[in-house]
CSV table of C-alpha atoms and ligand atoms in Angstrom, one decimal:
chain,number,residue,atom,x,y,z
A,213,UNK,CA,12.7,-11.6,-4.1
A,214,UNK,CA,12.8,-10.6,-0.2
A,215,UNK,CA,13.9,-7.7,1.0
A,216,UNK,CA,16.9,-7.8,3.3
A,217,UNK,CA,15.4,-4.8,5.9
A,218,UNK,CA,12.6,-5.3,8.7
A,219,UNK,CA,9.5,-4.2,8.0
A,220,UNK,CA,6.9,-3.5,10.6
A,221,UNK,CA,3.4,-2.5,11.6
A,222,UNK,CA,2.1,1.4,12.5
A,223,UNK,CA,-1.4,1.5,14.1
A,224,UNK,CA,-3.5,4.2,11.6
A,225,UNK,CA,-3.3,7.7,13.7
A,226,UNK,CA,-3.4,11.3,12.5
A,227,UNK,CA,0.3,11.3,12.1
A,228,UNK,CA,0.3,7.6,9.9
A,229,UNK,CA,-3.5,8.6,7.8
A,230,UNK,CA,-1.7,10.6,5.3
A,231,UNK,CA,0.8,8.2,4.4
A,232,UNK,CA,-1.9,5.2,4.9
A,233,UNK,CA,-4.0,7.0,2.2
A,234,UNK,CA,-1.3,7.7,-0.1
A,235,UNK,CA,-0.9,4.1,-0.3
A,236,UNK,CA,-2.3,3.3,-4.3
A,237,UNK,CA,-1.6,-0.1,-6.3
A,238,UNK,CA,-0.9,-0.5,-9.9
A,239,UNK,CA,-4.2,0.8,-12.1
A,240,UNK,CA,-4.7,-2.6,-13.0
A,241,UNK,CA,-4.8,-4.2,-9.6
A,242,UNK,CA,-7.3,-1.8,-8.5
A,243,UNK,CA,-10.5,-4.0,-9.2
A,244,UNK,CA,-8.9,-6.4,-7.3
A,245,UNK,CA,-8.6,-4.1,-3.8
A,246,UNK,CA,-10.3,-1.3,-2.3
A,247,UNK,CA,-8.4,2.0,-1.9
A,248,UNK,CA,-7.4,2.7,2.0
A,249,UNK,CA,-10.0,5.7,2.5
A,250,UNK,CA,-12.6,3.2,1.8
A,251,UNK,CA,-10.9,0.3,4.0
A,252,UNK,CA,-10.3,2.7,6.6
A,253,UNK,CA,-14.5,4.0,6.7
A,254,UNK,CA,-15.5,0.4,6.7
A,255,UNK,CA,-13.1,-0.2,9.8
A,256,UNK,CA,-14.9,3.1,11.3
A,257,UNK,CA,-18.1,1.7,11.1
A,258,UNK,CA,-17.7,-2.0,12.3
A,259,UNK,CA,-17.7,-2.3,15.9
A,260,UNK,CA,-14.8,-1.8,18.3
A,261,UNK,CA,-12.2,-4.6,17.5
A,262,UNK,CA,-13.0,-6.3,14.3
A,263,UNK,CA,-11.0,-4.4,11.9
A,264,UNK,CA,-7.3,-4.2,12.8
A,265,UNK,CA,-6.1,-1.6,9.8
A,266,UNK,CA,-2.0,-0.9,10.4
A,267,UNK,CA,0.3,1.0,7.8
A,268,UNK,CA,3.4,-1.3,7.0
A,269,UNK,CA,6.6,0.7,7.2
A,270,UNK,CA,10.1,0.0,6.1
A,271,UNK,CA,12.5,2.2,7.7
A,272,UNK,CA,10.9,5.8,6.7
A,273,UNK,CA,9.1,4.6,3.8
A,274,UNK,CA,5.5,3.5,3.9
A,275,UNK,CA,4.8,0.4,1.7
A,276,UNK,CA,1.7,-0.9,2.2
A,277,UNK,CA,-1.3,-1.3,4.0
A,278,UNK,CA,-3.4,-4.0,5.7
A,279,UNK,CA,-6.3,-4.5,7.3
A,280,UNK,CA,-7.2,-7.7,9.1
A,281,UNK,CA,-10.3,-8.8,10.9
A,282,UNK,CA,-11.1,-11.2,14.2
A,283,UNK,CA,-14.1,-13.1,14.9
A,284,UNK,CA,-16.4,-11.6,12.1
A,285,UNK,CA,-19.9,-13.3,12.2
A,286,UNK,CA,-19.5,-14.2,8.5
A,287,UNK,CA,-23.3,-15.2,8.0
A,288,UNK,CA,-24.8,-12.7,9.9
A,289,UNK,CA,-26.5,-15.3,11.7
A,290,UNK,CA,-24.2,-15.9,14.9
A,291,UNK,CA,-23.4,-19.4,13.8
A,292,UNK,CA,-20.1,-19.1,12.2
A,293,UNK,CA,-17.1,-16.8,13.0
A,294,UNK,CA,-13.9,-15.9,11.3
A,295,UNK,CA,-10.7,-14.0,11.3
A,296,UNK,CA,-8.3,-13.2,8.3
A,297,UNK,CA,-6.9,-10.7,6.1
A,298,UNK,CA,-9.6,-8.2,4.6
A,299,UNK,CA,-7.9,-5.8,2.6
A,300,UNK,CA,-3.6,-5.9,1.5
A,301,UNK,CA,-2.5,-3.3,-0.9
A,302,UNK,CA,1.1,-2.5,-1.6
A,303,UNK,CA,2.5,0.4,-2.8
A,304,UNK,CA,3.0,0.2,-7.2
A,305,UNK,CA,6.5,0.7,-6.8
A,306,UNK,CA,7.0,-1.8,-3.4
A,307,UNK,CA,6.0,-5.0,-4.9
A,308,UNK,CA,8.3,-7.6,-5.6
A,309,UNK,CA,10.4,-7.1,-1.9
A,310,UNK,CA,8.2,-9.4,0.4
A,311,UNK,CA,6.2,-7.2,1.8
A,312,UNK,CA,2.8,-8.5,0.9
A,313,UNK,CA,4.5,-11.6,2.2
A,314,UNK,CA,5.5,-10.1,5.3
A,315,UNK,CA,1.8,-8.8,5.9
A,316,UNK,CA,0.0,-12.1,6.0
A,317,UNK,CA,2.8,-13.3,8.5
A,318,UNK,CA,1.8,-10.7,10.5
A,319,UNK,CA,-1.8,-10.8,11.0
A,320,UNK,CA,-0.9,-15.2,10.9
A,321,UNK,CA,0.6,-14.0,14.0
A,322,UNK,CA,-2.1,-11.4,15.6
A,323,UNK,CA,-4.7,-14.6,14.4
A,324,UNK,CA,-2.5,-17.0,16.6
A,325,UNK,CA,-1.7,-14.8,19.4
A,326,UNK,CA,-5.5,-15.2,19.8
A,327,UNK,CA,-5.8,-18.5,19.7
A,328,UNK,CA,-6.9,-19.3,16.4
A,329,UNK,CA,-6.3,-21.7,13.8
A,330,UNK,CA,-7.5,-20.3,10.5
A,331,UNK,CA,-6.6,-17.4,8.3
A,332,UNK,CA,-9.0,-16.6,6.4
A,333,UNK,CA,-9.0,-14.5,2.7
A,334,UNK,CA,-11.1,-14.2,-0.3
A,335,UNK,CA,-9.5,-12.6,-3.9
A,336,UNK,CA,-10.9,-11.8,-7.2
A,337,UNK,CA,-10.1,-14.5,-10.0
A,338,UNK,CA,-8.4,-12.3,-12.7
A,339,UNK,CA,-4.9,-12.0,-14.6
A,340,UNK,CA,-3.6,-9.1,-12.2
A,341,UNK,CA,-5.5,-10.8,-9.3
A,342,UNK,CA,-3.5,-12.1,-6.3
A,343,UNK,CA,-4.8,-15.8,-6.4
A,344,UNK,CA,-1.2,-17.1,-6.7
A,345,UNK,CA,0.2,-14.8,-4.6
A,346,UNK,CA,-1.9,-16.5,-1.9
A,347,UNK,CA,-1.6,-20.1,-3.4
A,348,UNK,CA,2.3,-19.4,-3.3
A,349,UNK,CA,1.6,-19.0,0.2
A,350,UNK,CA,0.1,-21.9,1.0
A,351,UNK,CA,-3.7,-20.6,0.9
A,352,UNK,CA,-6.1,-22.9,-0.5
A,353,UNK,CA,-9.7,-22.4,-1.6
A,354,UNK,CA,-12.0,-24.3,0.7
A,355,UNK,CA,-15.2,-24.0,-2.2
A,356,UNK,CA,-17.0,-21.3,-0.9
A,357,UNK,CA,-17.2,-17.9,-2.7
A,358,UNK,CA,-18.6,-14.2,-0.8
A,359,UNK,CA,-19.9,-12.1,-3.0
A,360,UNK,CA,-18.4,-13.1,-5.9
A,361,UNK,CA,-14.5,-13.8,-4.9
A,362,UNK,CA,-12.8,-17.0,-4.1
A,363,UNK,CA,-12.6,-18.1,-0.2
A,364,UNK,CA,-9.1,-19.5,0.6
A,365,UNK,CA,-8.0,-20.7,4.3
A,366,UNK,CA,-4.3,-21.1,5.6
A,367,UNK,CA,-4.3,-23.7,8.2
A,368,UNK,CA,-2.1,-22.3,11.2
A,369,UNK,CA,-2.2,-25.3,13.9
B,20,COA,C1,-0.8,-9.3,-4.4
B,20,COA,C2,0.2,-8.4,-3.6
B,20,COA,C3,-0.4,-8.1,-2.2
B,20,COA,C4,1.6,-9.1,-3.4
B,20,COA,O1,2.4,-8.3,-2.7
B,20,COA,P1,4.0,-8.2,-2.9
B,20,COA,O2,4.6,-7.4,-1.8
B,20,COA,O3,4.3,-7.8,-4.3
B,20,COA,O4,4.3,-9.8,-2.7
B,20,COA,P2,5.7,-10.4,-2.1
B,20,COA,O5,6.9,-9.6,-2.7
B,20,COA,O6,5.6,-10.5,-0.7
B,20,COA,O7,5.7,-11.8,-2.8
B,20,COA,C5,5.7,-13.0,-2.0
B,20,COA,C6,5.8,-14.2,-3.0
B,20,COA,O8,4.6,-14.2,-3.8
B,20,COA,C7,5.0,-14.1,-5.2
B,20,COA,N1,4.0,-13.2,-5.9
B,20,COA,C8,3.6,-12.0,-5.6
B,20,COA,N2,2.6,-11.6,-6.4
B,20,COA,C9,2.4,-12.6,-7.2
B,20,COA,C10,1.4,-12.8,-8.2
B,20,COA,N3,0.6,-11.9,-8.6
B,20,COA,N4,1.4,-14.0,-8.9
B,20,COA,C11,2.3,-15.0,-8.5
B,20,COA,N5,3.2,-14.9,-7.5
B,20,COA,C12,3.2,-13.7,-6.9
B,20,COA,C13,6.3,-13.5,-5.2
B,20,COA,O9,7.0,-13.8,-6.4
B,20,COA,C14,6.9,-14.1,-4.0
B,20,COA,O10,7.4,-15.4,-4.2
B,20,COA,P3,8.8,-15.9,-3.9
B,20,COA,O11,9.0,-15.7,-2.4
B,20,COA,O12,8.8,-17.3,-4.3
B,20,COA,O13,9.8,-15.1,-4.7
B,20,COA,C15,0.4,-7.0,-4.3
B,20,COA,O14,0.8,-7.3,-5.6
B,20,COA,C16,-0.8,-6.1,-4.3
B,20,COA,O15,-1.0,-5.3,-3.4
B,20,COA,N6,-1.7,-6.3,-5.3
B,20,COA,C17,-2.8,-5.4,-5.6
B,20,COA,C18,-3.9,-5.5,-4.5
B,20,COA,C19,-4.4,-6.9,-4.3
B,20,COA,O16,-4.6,-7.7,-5.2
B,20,COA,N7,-4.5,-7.2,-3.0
B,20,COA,C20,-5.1,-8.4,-2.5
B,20,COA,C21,-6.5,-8.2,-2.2
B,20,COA,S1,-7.3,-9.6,-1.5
């Protein structure tokens, strides 16, 4: 099902961090996500520019959060860089409407706007995992795992 209203992006500020917070998936999704405070103090401690955390709004309503990242040295060793979606949680009672949908179109489109080609995600196997949620979406694993979860690409070119 899609929602037939526009969803957009809020950059994380003092007005949006309480509603960002707020943001809490089912209890059974929760192993599969970290909460937003956590996402959030990663972001704060990553240099300038690699995490892009934004609030996703529909009209007054928050629904979810995301955070994406660009050009993240993914071996540590300066050989191979990445961008992609780090962190999506919606809201319990938002799923189902297209916003987790809507999200990954979104940073597809911060990612091209750069001039990349790849999207980049990894997910927890699992029964209340997202893995077809991101299969649906045309993600497929490329045979690598980090730290335990599945890597998936979306090819943007
Ligand atoms: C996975 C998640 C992001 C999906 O968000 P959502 O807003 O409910 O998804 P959408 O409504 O945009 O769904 C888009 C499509 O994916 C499908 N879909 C969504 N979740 C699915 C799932 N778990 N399994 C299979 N299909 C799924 C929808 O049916 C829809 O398909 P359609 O267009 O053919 O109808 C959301 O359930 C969530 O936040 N889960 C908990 C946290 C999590 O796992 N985050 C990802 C961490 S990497």
């Amino acid at each position: 099902m899609t929602t037939t209203s526009a969803p957009r992006l809020e950059e994380i500020t003092p007005r949006t961090f309480e509603a960002a917070t707020g943001i809490k998936v089912r209890p059974e999704q929760e192993f599969a996500v970290s909460p937003v405070m956590q996402s959030l103090a990663e972001a704060y401690v990553r240099p300038a520019g690699v995490a892009w955390p934004r609030l996703i709004v529909d009209g007054d309503r928050p629904v979810g959060f995301l955070m994406a990242f660009f050009d993240i040295d993914w071996k540590e060793d300066g050989t191979l860089f990445r961008s992609g979606l780090w962190r999506l949680n919606i809201a319990a009672e938002e799923q189902g409407k297209g916003y987790g949908r809507f999200a990954v179109q979104s940073v597809a489109a911060e990612i091209r706007r750069r001039r990349g080609k790849e999207l980049y995600v990894t997910w927890h196997a699992g029964p209340n995992g997202p893995e077809n949620f991101y299969l649906g979406l045309g993600f497929r694993p490329n045979g690598e795992t980090s730290e335990g979860e599945i890597v998936g690409v979306l090819e943007l070119s």
